[in-house]
Each structure stands twice: as structure tokens, then as C-alpha cells.
Coordinates of C-alpha atoms in Angstrom, one line a residue:
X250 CA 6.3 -52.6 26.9
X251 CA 7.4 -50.6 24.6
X252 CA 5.2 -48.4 22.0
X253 CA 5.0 -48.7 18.5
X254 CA 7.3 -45.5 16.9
X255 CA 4.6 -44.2 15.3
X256 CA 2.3 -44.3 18.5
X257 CA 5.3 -42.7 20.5
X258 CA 6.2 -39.6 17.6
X259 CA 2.1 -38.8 17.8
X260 CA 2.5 -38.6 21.8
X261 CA 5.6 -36.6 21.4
X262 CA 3.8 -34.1 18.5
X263 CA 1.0 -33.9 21.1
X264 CA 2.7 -33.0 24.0
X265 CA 4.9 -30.4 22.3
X266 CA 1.8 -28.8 20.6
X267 CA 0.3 -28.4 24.9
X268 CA 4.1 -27.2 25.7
X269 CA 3.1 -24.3 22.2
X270 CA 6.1 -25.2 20.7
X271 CA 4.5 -26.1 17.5
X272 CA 1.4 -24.4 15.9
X273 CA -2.0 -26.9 15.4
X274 CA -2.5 -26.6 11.6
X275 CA -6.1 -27.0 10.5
X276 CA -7.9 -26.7 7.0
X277 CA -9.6 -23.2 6.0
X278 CA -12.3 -23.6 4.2
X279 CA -11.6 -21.4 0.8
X280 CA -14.1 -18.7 1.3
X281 CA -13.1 -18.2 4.9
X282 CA -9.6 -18.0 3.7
X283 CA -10.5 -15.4 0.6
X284 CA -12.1 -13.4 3.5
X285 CA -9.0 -13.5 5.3
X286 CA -6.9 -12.6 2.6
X287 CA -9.0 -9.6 1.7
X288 CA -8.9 -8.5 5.1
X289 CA -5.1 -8.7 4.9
X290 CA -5.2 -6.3 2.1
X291 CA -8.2 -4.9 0.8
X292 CA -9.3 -5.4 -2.7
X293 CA -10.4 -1.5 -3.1
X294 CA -6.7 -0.2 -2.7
X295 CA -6.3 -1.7 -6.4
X296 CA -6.0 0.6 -9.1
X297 CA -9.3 0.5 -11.0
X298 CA -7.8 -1.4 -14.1
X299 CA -6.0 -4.3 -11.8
X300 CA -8.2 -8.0 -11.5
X301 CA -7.7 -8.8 -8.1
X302 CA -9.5 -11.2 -6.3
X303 CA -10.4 -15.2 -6.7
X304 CA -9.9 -15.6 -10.0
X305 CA -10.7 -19.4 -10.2
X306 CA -12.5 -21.1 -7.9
X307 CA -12.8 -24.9 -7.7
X308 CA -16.6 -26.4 -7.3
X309 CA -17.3 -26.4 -3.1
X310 CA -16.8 -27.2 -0.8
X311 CA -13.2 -26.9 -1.2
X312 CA -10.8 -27.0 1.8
X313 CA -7.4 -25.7 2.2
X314 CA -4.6 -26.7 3.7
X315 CA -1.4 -25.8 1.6
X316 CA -1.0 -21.8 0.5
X317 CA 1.4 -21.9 -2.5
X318 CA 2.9 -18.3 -2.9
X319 CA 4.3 -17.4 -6.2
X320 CA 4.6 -13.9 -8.3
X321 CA 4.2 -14.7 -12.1
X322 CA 2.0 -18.2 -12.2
X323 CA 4.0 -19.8 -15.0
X324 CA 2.9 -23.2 -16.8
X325 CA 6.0 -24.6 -14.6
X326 CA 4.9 -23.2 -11.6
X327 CA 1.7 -24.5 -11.7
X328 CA 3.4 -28.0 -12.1
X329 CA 5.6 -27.1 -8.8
X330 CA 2.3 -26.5 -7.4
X331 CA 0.4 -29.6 -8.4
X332 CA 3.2 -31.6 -7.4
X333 CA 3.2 -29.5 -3.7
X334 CA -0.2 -30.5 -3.7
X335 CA -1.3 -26.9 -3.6
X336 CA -4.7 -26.3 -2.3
X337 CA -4.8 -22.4 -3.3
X338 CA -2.1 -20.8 -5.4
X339 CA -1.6 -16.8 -4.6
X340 CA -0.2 -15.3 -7.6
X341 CA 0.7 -11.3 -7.3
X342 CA 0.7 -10.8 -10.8
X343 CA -2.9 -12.0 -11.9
X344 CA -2.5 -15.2 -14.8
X345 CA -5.8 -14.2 -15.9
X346 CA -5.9 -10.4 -16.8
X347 CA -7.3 -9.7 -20.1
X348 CA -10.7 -11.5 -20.1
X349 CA -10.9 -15.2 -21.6
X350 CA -13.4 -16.1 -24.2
X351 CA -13.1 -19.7 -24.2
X352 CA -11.1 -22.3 -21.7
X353 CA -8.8 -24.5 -24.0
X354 CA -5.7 -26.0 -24.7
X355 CA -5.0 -23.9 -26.9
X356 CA -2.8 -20.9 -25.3
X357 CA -1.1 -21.5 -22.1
X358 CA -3.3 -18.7 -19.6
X359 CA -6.5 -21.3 -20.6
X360 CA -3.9 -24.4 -19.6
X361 CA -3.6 -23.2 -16.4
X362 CA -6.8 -22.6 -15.8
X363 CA -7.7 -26.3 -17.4
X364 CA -4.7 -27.3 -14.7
X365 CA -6.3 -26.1 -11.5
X366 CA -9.1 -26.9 -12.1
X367 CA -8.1 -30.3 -13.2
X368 CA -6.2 -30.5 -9.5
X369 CA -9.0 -28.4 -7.6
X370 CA -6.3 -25.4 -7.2
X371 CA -7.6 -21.9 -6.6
X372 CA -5.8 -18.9 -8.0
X373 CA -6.2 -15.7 -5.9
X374 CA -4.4 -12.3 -7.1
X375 CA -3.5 -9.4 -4.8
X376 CA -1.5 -7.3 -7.1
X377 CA -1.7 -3.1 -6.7
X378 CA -3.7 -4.0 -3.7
X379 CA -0.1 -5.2 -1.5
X380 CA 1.7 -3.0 -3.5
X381 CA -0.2 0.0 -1.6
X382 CA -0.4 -1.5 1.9
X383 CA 1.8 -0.4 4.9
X384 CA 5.2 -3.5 4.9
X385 CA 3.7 -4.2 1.5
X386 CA 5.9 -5.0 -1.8
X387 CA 7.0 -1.0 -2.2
X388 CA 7.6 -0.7 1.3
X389 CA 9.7 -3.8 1.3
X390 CA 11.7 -2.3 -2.1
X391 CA 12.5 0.6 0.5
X392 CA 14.3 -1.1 2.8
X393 CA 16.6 -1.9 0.1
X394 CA 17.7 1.7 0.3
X395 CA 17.9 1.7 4.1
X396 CA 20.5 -1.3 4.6
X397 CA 23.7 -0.8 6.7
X398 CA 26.5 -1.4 3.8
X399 CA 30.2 -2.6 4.1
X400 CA 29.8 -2.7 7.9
X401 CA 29.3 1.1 8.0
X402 CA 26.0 2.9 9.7
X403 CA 24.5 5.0 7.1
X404 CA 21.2 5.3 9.1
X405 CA 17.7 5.0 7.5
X406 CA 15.5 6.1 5.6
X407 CA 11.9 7.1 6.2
X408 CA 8.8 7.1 3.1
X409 CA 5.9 8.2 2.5
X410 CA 3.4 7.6 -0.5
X411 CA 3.7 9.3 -3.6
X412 CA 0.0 9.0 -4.7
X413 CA -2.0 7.8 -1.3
X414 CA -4.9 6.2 -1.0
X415 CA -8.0 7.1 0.4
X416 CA -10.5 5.2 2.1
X417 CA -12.8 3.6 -0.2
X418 CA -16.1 4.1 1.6
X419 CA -15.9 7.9 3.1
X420 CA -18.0 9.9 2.2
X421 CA -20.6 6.4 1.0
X422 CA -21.7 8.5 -2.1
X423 CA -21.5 11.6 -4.1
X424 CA -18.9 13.9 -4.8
X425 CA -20.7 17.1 -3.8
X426 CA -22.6 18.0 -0.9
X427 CA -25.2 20.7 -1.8
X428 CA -26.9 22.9 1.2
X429 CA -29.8 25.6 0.9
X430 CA -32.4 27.2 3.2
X431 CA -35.6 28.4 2.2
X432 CA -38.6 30.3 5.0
X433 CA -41.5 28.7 2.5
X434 CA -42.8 25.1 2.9
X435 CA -44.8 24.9 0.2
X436 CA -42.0 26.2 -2.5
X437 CA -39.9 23.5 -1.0
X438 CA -42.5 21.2 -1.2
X439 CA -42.3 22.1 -4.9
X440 CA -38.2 21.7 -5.2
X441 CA -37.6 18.4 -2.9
X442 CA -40.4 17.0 -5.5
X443 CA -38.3 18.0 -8.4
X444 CA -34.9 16.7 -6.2
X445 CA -36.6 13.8 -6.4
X446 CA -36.7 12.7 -9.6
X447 CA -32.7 14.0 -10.4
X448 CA -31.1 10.3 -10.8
X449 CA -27.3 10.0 -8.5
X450 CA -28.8 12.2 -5.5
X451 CA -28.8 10.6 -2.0
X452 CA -28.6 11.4 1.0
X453 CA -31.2 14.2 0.9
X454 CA -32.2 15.5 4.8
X455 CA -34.2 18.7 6.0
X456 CA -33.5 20.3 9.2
X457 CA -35.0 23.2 11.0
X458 CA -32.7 26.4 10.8
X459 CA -32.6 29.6 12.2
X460 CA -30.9 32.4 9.5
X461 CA -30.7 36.2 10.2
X462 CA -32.9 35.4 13.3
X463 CA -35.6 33.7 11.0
X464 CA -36.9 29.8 11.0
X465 CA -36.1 28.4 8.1
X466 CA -35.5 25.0 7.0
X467 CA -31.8 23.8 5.5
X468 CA -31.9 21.3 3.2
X469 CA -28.1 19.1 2.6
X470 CA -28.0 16.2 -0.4
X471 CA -25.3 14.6 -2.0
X472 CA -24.9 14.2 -5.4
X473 CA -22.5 13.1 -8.5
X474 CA -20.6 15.8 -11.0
X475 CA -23.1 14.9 -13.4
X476 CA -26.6 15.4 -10.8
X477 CA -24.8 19.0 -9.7
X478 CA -25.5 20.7 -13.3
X479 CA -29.3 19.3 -13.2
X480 CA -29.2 20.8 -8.9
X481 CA -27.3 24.0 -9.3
X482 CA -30.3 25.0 -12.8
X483 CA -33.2 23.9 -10.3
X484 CA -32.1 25.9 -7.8
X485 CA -31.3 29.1 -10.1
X486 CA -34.4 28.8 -11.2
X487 CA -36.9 28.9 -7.9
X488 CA -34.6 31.3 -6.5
X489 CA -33.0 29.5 -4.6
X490 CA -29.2 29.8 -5.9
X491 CA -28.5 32.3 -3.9
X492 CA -28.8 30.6 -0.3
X493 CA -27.0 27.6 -1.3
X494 CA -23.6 26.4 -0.2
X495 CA -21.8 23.8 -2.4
X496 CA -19.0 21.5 -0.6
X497 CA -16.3 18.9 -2.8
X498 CA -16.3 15.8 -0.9
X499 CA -12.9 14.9 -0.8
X500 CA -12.3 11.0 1.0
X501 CA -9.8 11.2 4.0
X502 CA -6.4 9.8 3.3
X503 CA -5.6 6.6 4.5
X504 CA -1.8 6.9 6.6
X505 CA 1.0 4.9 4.7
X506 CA -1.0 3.7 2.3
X507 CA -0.9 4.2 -1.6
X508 CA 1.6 3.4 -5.1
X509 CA 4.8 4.1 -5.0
X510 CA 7.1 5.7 -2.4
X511 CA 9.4 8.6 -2.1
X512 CA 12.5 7.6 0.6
X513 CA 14.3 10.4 1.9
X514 CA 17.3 9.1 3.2
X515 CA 18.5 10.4 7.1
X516 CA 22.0 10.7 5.2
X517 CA 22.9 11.1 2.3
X518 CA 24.6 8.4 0.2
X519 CA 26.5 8.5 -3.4
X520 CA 25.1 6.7 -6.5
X521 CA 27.2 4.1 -6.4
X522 CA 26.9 3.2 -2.6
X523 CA 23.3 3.5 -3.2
X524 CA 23.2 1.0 -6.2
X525 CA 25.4 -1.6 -4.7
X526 CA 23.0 -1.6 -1.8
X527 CA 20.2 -2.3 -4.3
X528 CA 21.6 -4.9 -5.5
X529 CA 22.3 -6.6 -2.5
X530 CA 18.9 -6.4 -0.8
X531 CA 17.3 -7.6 -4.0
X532 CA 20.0 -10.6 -4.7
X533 CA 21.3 -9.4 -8.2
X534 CA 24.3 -9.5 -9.3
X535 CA 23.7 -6.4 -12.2
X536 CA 21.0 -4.0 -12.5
X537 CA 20.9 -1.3 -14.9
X538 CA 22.0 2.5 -13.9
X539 CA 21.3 5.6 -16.3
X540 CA 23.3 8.5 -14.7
X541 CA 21.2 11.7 -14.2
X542 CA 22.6 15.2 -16.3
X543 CA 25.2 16.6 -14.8
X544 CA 25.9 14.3 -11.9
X545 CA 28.2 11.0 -11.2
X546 CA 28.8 7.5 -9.3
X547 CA 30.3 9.7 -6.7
X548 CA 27.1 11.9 -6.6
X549 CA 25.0 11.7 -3.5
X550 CA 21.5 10.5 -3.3
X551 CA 18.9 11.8 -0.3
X552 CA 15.8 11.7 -1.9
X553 CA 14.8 8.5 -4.0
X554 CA 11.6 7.6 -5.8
X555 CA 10.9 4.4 -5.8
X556 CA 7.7 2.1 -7.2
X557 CA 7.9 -2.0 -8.1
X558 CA 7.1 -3.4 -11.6
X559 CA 6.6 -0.4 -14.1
X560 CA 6.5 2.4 -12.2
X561 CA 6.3 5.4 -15.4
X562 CA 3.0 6.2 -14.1
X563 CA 3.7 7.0 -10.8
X564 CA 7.4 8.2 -11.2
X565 CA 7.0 10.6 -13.9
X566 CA 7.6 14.2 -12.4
X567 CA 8.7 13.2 -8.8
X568 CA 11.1 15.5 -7.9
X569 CA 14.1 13.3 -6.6
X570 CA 17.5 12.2 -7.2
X571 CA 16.6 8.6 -7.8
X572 CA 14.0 6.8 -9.5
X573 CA 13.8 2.6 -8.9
X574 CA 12.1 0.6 -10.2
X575 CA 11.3 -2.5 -12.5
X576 CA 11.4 -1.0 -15.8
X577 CA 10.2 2.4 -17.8
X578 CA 10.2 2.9 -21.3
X579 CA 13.1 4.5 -23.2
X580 CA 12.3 7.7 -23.8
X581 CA 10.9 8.4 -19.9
X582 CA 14.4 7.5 -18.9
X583 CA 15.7 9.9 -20.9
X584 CA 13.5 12.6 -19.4
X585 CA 14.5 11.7 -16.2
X586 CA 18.1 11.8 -16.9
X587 CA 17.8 15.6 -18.6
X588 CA 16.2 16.5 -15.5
X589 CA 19.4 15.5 -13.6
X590 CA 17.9 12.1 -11.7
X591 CA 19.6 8.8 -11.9
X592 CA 17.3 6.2 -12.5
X593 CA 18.1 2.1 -11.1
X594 CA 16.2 -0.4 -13.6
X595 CA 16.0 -4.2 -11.9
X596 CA 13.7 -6.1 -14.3
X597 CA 10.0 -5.8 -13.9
X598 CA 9.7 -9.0 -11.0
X599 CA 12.7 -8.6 -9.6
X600 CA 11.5 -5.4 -7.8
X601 CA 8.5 -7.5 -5.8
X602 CA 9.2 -11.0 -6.0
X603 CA 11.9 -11.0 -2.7
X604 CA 8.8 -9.7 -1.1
X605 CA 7.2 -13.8 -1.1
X606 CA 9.0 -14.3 2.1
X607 CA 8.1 -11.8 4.2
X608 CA 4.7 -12.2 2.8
X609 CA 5.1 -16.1 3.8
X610 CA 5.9 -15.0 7.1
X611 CA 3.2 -12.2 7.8
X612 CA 0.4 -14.4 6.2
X613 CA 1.3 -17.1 8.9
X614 CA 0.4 -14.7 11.7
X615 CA -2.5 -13.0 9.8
X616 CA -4.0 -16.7 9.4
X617 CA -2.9 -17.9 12.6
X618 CA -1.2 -20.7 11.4
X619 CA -4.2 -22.6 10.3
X620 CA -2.8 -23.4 6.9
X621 CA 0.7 -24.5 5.6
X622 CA 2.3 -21.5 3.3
X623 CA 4.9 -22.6 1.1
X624 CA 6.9 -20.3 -1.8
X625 CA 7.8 -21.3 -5.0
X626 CA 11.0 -22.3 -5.9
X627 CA 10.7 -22.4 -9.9
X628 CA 9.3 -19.0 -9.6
X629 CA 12.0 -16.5 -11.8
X630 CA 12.1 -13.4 -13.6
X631 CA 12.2 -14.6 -17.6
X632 CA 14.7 -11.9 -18.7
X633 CA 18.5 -13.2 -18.2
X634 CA 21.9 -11.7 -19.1
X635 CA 22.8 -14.0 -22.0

């Protein structure tokens, strides 16, 4: 007897899934998957001013099963996404930035908003926190400059950070550690009860120390910029000021991580070579080229400065031959070129948004195929050579 075809492709699905050719999806519930994002990239590589995060969450419990990638969340994008039947929408570029004051239909930042909500969509926002990840967007700019061209081996290029971060939660608090000794108990009796009432102190210990071959007790607490002043007067005044040590507290580096990255090529390549392998690696058919002081197409290129979206901040002053990125104001460009670097502009999205598919890619992995991933396909950079 022969089964019904849908009976027989559900016996097929099943056996392939035990032979591991296909992955068992499952739903995430939304929080579990927020957690997982976060520990893809964590929120505190951000720059301070970015809103990163869940930015709207529909009313729980909300499942997940489709993970709709975009980088600018556009009024048509959030149709493609409705009509994807989107369960979360990841948008780099966070839609809701500058804070809202009321949730109309009024401007079209509130209509999305109204929108998922409307379709129970989530909207999560990464931003500066991928951009400063190891394989993150800037990392994935640099391979642009590391790309065999024409069938020729011009080698690679390596990168570091040009402004790393450092690990959000080393040292836990202060910014100065503050050490004295004293040989009298009841004079620091007297101080720690003083210590105690300077607000932003912490981690305030006594140990028992032997100076100049006399028992004394040491006495190490952190404390702010602001709490020093109010530590360092106290001190100066029992006497005190001259057995202490004052230490900066400076958090560890994290490796490969931080904004922006300087690429230093393994050989060097001219301008033009360089800028045709730009434009390849990010799909354009143009970008713009301002031509440092004193150099030409032919001109070679071993150190490049790079940084996605508008990267003035973080550019400004590398020493390079190259700056790339999305765009910089007019008059920065003309700094650079005066100071003899060439400087590659590509339009503000088209420097990150390539990076969806490698994201789509990793994110499978990262969540163990438990949800389906798609990218958008109306997603686009607005500016267009008319």
C-alpha cells in the first residue's frame, strides 16, 4: 500500500534529520534569544552614546522562530518583514535612536513601532557593539583590502584596532586605588571612620604589614576621581600623606576588539589597485576617491585606516596612507588629503551592510540552528548616482 505523499516527505524529513543532514529547527523563546544575542556581542563594547539592545518588545510570552536581518529598518523593510512573517527583526542601525515622546502615526520611526507591535515583531539593535567585535562589520570591511585581484597574489593584510576596548568589568569599581600604613590603631580607627562616610569609595580592606621591620597595618580602597581629592585632604591632614601610595586603575585590553582598524598590508599595493579591490568586495560599481597631497593612482598603499559608517571620529590623525570609510565631512577630507592620505568614501551603509551575510551565517552556528535567519532583500543604501 502505498503512503499518502505527505506521510512519506515527513518520513523522509525524519530520517534525514537522524542521518544530520538537516538541522532540527525549534522556537527561542525571545528573552533566551536576547541572551543569546548579547552573548554574541556584548552590549558594553558600545560607545556610550549608541541604544543597543531590545528596543521593542512585544507583550510575552513571545516565541521566535524567524530572525529577519536587516541594516537600516525602513518603513518598506518592515513590510518585507511582516510579510516574512518575521518573529524578531535585527536592525544594526537602531530605528529608535533619539528618544520618542509619543507612539503615533504621525512620523514614520513611531509607524514602525505601531507596525511591530501591531505584528508582534521585536526590534533588537547591535550597532557599535559588532562593529568592535573580532569577524565583526570593520573586520569584514578589512578583508576588502586583503582580496587576491585580477588573478594575481598580493598577499594579506593583518589589523589591529585603532581605539581598543577594554573589558567592561576589570577593575569592578573606582579609578584609583589608594594604599597607606599606619603603627597606631586608634588614629586609624579615627580615619577608616572618616573613609567611611566619603561617598564612591569601595573596596576598602586592612591587612597586617610589616614596614622598616615594624607591624603596621596597610590599608588599600578604591575610589572615583572625584572621592581621591576628599582621600588624598584626609590623609594630609592626620599625617598620613606621606605613607601612601596612589595606583590609576587602568582596565586590561580586550585582544582584537575595539572601533575601527588600521590594515597594514603584507605588500604594498597602488591606489588604484587598492580602490578597484574596494569596490569589488563591497559590490559597487563607483565609490568616491580624494587623492592624498603629493601622491597618485599609481601611488602605493601599505598602511590603510579603515572604520564603517562615519568614521571622522576614529580616523582623524591616524597616521596611514589610506582612510575608508562611509563618509566624513568636507573639510576633514581635506585635512586628510594636505597630510598626503588618500581617503576612499563608499556611502555611510554600504561600508556594513555586505556584512548581513556573514552575520546570517555565524548567528546560525552561535544559535545552533534553533531559529530560521533570513536577510532582507529591500534593504539599500538611500543615496544613488542619479
Amino acid at each position: 500500500m502505498l503512503l499518502p505523499r505527505i506521510q512519506l516527505l515527513h518520513r523522509l524529513l525524519r530520517c534525514t534529520r537522524a542521518l544530520g543532514h538537516l538541522p532540527t529547527r525549534s522556537l527561542m523563546d525571545l528573552g533566551e534569544l536576547v541572551s543569546a544575542l548579547n552573548g554574541f556581542a556584548s552590549l558594553s563594547l558600545a560607545e556610550s552614546w549608541d541604544n543597543v539592545g531590545l528596543l521593542v518588545e512585544p507583550s510575552p510570552p513571545h516565541t521566535v522562530n524567524t530572525l529577519f536581518l536587516t541594516n537600516d529598518l525602513t518603513e518598506e523593510v518592515m513590510e518585507e518583514a511582516v510579510q516574512k512573517k518575521a518573529d524578531l527583526i535585527l536592525s544594526y542601525h537602531p530605528p529608535v535612536f533619539a528618544p520618542l515622546k509619543r507612539v503615533t502615526w504621525k512620523t514614520w520611526k513611531e509607524r514602525l513601532v505601531v507596525r511591530a507591535l501591531e505584528h508582534r515583531i521585536g526590534i533588537y539593535s547591535p550597532h557599535t557593539s559588532y562593529d568592535a567585535i573580532p569577524h565583526g562589520v570593520n573586520d569584514w570591511l578589512a578583508k576588502g583590502l586583503g582580496e587576491i585581484l585580477l588573478n594575481k597574489q598580493t598577499g594579506a593584510c593583518t589589523s589591529v584596532p585603532l581605539r581598543p576596548s577594554t573589558a567592561p568589568s576589570c577593575p569592578a569599581e573606582g579609578t584609583h586605588r589608594v594604599e597607606f600604613c599606619t603603627d597606631n590603631p586608634e588614629h586609624l580607627d579615627t580615619v577608616l571612620s572618616k573613609i567611611k562616610t566619603i561617598q564612591e569609595i569601595s573596596c576598602v580592606t586592612t591587612l597586617p604589614a610589616r614596614v622598616e621591620g615594624e607591624e603596621q597595618t596597610r590599608v588599600s580602597l578604591n575610589c572615583s576621581q572625584k572621592a581621591l581629592l576628599e582621600v588624598v585632604a584626609l590623609l594630609s591632614q592626620n599625617n598620613l600623606y606621606q605613607r601612601t601610595e596612589i595606583l590609576l586603575l587602568q582596565k586590561p585590553l580586550l585582544p582584537h576588539t575595539g572601533m575601527g582598524r588600521l590594515c597594514t598590508l603584507s605588500e604594498p599595493v597602488s591606489l588604484s589597485d587598492i580602490t578597484e579591490r574596494i569596490k569589488s568586495h563591497l559590490k559597487l560599481p563607483h565609490v568616491r576617491l580624494a587623492v592624498g597631497m603629493g601622491k597618485t593612482l599609481e601611488s602605493l598603499v601599505k598602511k590603510a585606516a579603515l572604520c564603517a559608517g562615519s568614521g571622522t571620529s576614529v580616523l582623524k590623525g591616524m597616521e596611514a596612507d589610506l582612510y575608508l570609510t562611509g563618509e566624513m565631512p568636507h573639510h576633514d577630507v581635506l585635512d586628510a588629503v594636505a597630510n598626503g592620505i588618500s581617503v576612499i568614501l563608499c556611502e555611510h551603509s554600504n561600508t556594513e551592510r555586505g556584512f548581513l551575510t556573514e552575520l546570517r551565517d555565524m548567528l546560525a552556528i552561535h544559535l545552533q540552528n534553533k531559529v530560521n535567519i533570513i536577510v532582507s532583500e529591500k534593504d539599500r543604501d538611500p543615496l544613488q548616482v542619479a
